PDB file of C-alpha atoms in Angstrom:
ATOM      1  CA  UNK H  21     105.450 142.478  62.462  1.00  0.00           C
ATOM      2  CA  UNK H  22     108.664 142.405  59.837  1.00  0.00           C
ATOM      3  CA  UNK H  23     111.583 141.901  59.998  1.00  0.00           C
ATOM      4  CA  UNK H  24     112.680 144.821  58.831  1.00  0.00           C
ATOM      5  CA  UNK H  25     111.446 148.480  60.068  1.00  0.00           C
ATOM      6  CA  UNK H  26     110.519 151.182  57.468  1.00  0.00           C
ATOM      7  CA  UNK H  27     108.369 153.903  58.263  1.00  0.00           C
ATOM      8  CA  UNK H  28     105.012 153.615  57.162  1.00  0.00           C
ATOM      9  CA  UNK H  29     105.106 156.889  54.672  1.00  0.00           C
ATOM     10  CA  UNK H  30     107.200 159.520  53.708  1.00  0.00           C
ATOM     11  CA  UNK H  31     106.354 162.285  51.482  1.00  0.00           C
ATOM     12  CA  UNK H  32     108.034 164.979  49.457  1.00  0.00           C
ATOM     13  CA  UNK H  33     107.299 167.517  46.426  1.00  0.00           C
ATOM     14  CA  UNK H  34     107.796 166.823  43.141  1.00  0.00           C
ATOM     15  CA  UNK H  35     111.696 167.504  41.879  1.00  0.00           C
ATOM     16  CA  UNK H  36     113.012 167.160  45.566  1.00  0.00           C
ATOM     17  CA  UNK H  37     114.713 164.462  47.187  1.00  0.00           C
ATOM     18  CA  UNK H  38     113.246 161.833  49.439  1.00  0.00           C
ATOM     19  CA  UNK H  39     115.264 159.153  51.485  1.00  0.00           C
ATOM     20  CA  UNK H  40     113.578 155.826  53.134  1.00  0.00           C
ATOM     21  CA  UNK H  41     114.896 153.746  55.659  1.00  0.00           C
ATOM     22  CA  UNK H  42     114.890 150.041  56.530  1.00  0.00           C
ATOM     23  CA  UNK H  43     116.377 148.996  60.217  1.00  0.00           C
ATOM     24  CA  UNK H  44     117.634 144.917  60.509  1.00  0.00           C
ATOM     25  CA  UNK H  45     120.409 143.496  62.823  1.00  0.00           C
ATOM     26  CA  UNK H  46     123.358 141.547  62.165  1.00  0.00           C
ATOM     27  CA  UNK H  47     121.404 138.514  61.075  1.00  0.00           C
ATOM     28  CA  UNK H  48     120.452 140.213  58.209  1.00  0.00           C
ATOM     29  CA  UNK H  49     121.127 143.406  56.718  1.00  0.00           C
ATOM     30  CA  UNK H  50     124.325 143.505  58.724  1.00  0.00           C
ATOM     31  CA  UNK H  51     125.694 140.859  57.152  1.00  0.00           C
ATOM     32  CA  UNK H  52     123.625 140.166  53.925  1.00  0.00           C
ATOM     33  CA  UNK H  53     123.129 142.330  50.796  1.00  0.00           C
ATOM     34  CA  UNK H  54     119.803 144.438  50.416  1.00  0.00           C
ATOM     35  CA  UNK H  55     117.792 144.851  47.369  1.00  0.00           C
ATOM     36  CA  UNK H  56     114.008 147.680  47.049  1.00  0.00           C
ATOM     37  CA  UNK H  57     111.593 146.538  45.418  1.00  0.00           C
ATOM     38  CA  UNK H  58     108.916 149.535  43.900  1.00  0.00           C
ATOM     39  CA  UNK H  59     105.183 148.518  43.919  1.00  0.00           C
ATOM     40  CA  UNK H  60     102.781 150.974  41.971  1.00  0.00           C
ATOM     41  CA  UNK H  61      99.358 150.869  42.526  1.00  0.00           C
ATOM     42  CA  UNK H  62      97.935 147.286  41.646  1.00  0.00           C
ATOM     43  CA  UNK H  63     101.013 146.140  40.016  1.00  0.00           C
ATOM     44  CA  UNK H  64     103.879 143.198  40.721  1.00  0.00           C
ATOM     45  CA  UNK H  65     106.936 144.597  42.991  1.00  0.00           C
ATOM     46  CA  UNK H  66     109.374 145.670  40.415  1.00  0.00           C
ATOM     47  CA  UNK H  67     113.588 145.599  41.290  1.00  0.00           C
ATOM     48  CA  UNK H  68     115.097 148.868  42.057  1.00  0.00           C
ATOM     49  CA  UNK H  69     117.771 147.899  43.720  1.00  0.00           C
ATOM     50  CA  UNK H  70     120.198 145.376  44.127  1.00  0.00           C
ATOM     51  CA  UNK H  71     123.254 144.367  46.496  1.00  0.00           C
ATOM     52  CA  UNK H  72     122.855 147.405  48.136  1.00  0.00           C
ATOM     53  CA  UNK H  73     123.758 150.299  45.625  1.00  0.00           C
ATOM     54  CA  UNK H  74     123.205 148.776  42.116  1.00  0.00           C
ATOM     55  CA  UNK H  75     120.857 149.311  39.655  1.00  0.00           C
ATOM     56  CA  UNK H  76     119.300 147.025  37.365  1.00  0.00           C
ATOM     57  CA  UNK H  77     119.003 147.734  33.570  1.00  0.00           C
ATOM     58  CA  UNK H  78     116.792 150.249  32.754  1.00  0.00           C
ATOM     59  CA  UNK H  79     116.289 151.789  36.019  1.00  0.00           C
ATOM     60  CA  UNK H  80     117.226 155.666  36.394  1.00  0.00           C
ATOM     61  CA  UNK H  81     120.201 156.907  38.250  1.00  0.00           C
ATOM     62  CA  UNK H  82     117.727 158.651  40.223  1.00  0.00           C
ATOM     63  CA  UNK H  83     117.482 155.713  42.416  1.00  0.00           C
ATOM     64  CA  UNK H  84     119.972 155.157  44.779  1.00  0.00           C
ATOM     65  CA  UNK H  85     121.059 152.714  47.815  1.00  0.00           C
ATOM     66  CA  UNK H  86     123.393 152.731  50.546  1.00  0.00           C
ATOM     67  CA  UNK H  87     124.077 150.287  53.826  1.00  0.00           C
ATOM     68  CA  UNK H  88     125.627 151.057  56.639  1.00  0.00           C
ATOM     69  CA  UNK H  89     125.630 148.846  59.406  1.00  0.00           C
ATOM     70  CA  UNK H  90     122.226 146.881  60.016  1.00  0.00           C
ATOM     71  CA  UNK H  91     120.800 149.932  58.142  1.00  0.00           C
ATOM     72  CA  UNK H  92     119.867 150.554  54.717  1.00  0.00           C
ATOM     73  CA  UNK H  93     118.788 153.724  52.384  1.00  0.00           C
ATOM     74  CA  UNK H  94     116.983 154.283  49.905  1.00  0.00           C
ATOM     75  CA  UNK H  95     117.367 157.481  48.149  1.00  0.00           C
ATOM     76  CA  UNK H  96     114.784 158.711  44.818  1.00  0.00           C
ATOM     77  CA  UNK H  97     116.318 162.439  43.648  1.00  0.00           C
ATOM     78  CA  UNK H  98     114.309 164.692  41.545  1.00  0.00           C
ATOM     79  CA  UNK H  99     110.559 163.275  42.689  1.00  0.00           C
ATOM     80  CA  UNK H 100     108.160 162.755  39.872  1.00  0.00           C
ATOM     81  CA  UNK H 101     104.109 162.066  40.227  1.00  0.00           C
ATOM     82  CA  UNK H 102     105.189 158.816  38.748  1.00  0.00           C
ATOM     83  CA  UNK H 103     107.276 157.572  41.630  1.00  0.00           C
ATOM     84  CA  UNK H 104     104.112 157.185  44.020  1.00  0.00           C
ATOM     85  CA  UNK H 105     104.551 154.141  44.963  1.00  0.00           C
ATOM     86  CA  UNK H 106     105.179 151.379  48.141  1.00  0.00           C
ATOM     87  CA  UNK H 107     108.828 150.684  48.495  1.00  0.00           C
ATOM     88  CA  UNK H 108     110.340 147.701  50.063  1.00  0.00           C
ATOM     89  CA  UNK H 109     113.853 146.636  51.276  1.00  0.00           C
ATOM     90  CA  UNK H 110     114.341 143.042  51.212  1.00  0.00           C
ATOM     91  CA  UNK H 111     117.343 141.020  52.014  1.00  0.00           C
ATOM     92  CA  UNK H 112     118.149 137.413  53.796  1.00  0.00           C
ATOM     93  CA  UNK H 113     118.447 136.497  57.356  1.00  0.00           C
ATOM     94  CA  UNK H 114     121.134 133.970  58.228  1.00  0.00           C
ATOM     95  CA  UNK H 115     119.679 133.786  62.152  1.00  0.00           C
ATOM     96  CA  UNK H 116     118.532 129.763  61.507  1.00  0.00           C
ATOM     97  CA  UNK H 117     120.125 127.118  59.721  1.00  0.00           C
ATOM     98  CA  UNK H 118     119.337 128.039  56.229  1.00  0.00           C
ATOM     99  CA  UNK H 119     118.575 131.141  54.707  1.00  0.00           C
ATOM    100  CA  UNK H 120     115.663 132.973  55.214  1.00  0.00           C
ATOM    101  CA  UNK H 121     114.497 136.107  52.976  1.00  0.00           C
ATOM    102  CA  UNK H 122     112.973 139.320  54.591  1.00  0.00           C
ATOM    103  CA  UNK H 123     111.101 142.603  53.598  1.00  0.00           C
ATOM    104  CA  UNK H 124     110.134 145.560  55.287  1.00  0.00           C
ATOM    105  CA  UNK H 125     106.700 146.552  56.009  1.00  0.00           C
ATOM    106  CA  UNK H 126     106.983 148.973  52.997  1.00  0.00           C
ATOM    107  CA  UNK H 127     106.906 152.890  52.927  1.00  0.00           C
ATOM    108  CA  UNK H 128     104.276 154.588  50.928  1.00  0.00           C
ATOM    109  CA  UNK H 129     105.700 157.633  48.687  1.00  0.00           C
ATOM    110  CA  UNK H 130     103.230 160.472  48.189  1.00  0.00           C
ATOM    111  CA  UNK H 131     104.668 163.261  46.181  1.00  0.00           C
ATOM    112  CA  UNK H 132     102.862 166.024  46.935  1.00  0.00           C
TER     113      UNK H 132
ATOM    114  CA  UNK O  20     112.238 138.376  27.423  1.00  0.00           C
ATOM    115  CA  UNK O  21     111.685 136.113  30.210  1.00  0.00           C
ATOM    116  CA  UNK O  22     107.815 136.341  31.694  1.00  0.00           C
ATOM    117  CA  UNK O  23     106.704 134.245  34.822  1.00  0.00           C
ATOM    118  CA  UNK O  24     102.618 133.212  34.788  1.00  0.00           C
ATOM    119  CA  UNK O  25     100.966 132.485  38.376  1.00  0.00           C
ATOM    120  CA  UNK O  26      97.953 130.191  37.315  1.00  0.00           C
ATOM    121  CA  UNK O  27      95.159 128.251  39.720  1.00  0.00           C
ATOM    122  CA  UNK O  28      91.862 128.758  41.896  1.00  0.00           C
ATOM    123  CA  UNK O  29      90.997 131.861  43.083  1.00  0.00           C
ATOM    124  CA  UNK O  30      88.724 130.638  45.747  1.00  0.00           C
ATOM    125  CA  UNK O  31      90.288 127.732  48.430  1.00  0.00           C
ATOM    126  CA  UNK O  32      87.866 126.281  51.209  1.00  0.00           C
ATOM    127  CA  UNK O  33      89.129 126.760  54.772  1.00  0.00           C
ATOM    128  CA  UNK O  34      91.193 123.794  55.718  1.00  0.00           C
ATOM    129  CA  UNK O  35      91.919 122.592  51.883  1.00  0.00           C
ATOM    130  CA  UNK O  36      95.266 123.261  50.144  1.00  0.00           C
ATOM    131  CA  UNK O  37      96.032 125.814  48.383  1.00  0.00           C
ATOM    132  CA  UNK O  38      97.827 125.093  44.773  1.00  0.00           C
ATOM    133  CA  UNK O  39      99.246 127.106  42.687  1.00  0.00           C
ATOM    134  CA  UNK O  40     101.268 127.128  38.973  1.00  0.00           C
ATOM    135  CA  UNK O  41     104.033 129.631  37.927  1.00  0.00           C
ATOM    136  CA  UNK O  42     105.152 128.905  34.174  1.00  0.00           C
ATOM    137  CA  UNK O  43     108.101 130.215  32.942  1.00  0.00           C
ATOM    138  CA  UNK O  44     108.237 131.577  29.042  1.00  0.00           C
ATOM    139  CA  UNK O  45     111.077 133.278  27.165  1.00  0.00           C
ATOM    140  CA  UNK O  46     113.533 131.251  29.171  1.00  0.00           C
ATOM    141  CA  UNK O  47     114.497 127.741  30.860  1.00  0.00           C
ATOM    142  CA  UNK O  48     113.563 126.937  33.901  1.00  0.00           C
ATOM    143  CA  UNK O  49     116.953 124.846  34.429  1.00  0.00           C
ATOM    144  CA  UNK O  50     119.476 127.589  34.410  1.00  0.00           C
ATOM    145  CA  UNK O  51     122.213 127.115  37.125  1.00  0.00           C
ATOM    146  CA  UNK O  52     121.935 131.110  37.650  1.00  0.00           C
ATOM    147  CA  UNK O  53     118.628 131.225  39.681  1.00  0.00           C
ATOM    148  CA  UNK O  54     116.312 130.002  42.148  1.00  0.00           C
ATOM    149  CA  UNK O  55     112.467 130.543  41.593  1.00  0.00           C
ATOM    150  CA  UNK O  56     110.267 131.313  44.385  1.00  0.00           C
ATOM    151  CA  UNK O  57     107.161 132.301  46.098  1.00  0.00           C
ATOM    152  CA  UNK O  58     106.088 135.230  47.866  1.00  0.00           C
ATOM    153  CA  UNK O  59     102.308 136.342  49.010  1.00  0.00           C
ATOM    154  CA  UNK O  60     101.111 139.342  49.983  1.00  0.00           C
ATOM    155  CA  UNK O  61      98.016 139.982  52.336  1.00  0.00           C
ATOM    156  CA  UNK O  62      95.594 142.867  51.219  1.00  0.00           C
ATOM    157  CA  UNK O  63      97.276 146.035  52.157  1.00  0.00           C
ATOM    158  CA  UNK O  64     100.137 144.418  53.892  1.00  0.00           C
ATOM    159  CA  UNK O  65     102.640 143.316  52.966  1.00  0.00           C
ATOM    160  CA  UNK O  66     105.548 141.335  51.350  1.00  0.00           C
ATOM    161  CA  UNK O  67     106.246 137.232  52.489  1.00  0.00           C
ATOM    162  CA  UNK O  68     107.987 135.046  51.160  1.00  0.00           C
ATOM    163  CA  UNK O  69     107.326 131.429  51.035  1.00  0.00           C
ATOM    164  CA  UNK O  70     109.822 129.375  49.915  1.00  0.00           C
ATOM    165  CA  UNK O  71     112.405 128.732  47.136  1.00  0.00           C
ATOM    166  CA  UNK O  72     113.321 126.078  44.616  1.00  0.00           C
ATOM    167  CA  UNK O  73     116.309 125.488  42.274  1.00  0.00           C
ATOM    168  CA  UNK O  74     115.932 123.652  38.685  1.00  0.00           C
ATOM    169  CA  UNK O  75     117.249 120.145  40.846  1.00  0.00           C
ATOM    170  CA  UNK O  76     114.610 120.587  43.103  1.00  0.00           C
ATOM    171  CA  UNK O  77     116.483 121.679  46.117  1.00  0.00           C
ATOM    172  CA  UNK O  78     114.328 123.386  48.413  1.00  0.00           C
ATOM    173  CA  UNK O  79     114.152 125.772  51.298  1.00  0.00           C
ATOM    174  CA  UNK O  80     111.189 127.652  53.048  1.00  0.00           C
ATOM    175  CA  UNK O  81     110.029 130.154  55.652  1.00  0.00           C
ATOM    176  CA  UNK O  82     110.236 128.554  58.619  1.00  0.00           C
ATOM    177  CA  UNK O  83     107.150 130.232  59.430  1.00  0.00           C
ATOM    178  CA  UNK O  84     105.094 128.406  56.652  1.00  0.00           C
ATOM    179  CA  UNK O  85     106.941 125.555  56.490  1.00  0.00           C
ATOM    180  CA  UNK O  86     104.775 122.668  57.875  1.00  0.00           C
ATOM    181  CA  UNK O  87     102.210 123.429  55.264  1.00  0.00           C
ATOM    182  CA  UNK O  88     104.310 124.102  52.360  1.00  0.00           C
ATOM    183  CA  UNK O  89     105.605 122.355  49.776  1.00  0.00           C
ATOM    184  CA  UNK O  90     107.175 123.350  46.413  1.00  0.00           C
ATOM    185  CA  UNK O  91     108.107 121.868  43.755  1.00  0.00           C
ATOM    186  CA  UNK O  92     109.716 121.489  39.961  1.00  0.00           C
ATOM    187  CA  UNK O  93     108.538 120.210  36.352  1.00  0.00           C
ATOM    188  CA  UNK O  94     111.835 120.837  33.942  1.00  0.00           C
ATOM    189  CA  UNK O  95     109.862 119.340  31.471  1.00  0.00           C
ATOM    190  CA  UNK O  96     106.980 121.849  31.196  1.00  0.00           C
ATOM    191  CA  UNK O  97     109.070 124.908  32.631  1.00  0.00           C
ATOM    192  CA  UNK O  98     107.128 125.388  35.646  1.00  0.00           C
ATOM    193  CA  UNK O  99     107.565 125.382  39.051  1.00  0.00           C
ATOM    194  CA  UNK O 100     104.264 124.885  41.841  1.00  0.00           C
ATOM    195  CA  UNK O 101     103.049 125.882  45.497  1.00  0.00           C
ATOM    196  CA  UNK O 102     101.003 123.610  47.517  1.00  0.00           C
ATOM    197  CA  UNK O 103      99.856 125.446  51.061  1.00  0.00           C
ATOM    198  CA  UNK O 104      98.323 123.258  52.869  1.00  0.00           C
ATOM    199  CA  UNK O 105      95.416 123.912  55.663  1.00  0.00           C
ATOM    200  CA  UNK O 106      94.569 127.149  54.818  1.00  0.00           C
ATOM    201  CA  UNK O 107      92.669 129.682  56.693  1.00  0.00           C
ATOM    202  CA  UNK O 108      91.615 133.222  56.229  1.00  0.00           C
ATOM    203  CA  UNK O 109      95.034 134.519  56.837  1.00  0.00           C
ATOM    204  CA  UNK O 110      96.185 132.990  54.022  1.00  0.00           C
ATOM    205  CA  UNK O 111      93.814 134.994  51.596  1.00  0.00           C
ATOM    206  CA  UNK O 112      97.122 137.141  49.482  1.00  0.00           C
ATOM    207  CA  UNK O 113      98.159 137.817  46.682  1.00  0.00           C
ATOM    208  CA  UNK O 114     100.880 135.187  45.301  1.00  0.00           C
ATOM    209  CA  UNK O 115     103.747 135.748  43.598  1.00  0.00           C
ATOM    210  CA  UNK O 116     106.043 133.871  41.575  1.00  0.00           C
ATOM    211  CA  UNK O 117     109.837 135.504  41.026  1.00  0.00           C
ATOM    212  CA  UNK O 118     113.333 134.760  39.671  1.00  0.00           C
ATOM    213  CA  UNK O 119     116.145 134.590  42.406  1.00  0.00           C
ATOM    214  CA  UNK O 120     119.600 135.579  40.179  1.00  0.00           C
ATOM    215  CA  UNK O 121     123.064 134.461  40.969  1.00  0.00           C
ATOM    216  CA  UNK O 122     123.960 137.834  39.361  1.00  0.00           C
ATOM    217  CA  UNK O 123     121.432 139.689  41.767  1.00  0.00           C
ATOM    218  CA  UNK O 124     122.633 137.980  44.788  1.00  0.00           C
ATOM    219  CA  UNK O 125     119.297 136.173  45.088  1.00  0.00           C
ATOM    220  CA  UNK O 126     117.418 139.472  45.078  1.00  0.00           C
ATOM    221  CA  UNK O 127     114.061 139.046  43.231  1.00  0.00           C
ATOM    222  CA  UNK O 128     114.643 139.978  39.501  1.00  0.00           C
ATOM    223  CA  UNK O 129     111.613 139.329  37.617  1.00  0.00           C
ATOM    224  CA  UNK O 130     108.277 138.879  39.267  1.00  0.00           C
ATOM    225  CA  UNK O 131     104.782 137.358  38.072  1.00  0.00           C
ATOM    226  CA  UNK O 132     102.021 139.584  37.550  1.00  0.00           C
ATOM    227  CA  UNK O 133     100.240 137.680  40.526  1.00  0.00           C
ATOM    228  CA  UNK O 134      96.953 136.174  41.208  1.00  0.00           C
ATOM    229  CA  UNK O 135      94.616 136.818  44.055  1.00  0.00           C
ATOM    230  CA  UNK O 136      93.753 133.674  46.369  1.00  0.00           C
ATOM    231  CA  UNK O 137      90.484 133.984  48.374  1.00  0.00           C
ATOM    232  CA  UNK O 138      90.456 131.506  51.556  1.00  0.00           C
ATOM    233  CA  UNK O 139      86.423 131.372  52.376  1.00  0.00           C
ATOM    234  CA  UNK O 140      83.554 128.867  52.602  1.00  0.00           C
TER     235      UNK O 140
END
């Protein structure tokens, strides 16, 4: 059981927009910043996102993140076959004395 | 371009520990800027993380895992290690090494391209 709640899958046709979700409390999202991680198929997680909206070097502006609350987005616009991938959100939870980092279950994108 | 290497046994006896090598190239391990951790994941689960370590070897760990972990720093040969002890089963993952940046707000940067543990007899 995570931490943090995605749902298990979402799915969407290539060139249309897809958003995925990740649910926390106050502990964590709520009062930490939130990073997504991409995983393709038999690879390392790779850094999509970072402190919530920002993008590392090199990754398209079709990525995007938002927070709001214990809540967190992820948004990928103009879906390629590429994209198929497990997402994660990941962030730190201050509930015990020192910090503690947390991912979601993960949300597999099929792009249909 | 910095490149993290998870090296060490693939196959770990039930109730041994588990020990594993990340080494750092294209970079030093003693930057102030980052922490260097450990995360596993179970087949088709999954992320966890493990634990942390800065260049000074200040640690911190799940609290979850912590009992059997340890982790710990060699400057000299830029590379950090994971002991787990008492495995079982469950532990069976894939593990991880990653960069924590100041500039990321300790959100996983660069990542290892894993290695597959086995826990059996």
């Amino acid at each position: 059981q995570s931490v943090l709640t995605q749902p298990p899958s979402v799915s969407a046709a290539p060139g249309q927009k897809v958003t995925i979700s990740c649910s926390g409390s106050s502990s964590n999202i709520g009062n930490n910043y939130v990073s997504w991680y991409q995983q393709l198929p038999g690879t390392a997680p790779k850094l999509l996102i970072y402190d919530n909206n920002k993008r590392p070097s090199g990754i398209p502006d079709r990525f995007s993140g938002s927070k709001s609350g214990t809540s967190a987005t992820l948004g990928i616009t103009g879906l390629q076959t590429g994209d198929e991938a497990d997402y994660y959100c990941g962030t730190w939870d201050s509930s015990l004395s020192a910090g503690n980092a947390v991912f979601g279950g993960g949300t597999q994108l099929t792009v249909l | 371009q910095l490149q993290l290497q998870e090296s060490g046994p693939g196959l770990v006896k039930p109730s041994e520990t588990l020990s594993l090598t990340c080494t750092v190239s294209g970079g030093s391990i003693s930057s102030s800027s980052y922490y260097w951790g450990w995360i596993r994941q179970p087949p088709g689960k999954g992320l966890e993380w493990i634990g942390s370590i800065y260049y000074s070897g200040s640690t911190y760990y799940n609290p979850s895992l912590k009992s059997r972990v340890t982790i710990s720093v060699d400057t000299s040969k830029n590379q950090f290690s994971l002991k787990l002890s008492s495995v079982t089963a469950a532990d069976t993952a894939v593990y991880y090494c990653a960069r924590q940046s100041v500039t990321t707000n300790d959100a996983f940067d660069i990542w290892g391209q894993g290695t597959m543990v086995t826990v059996s007899s």
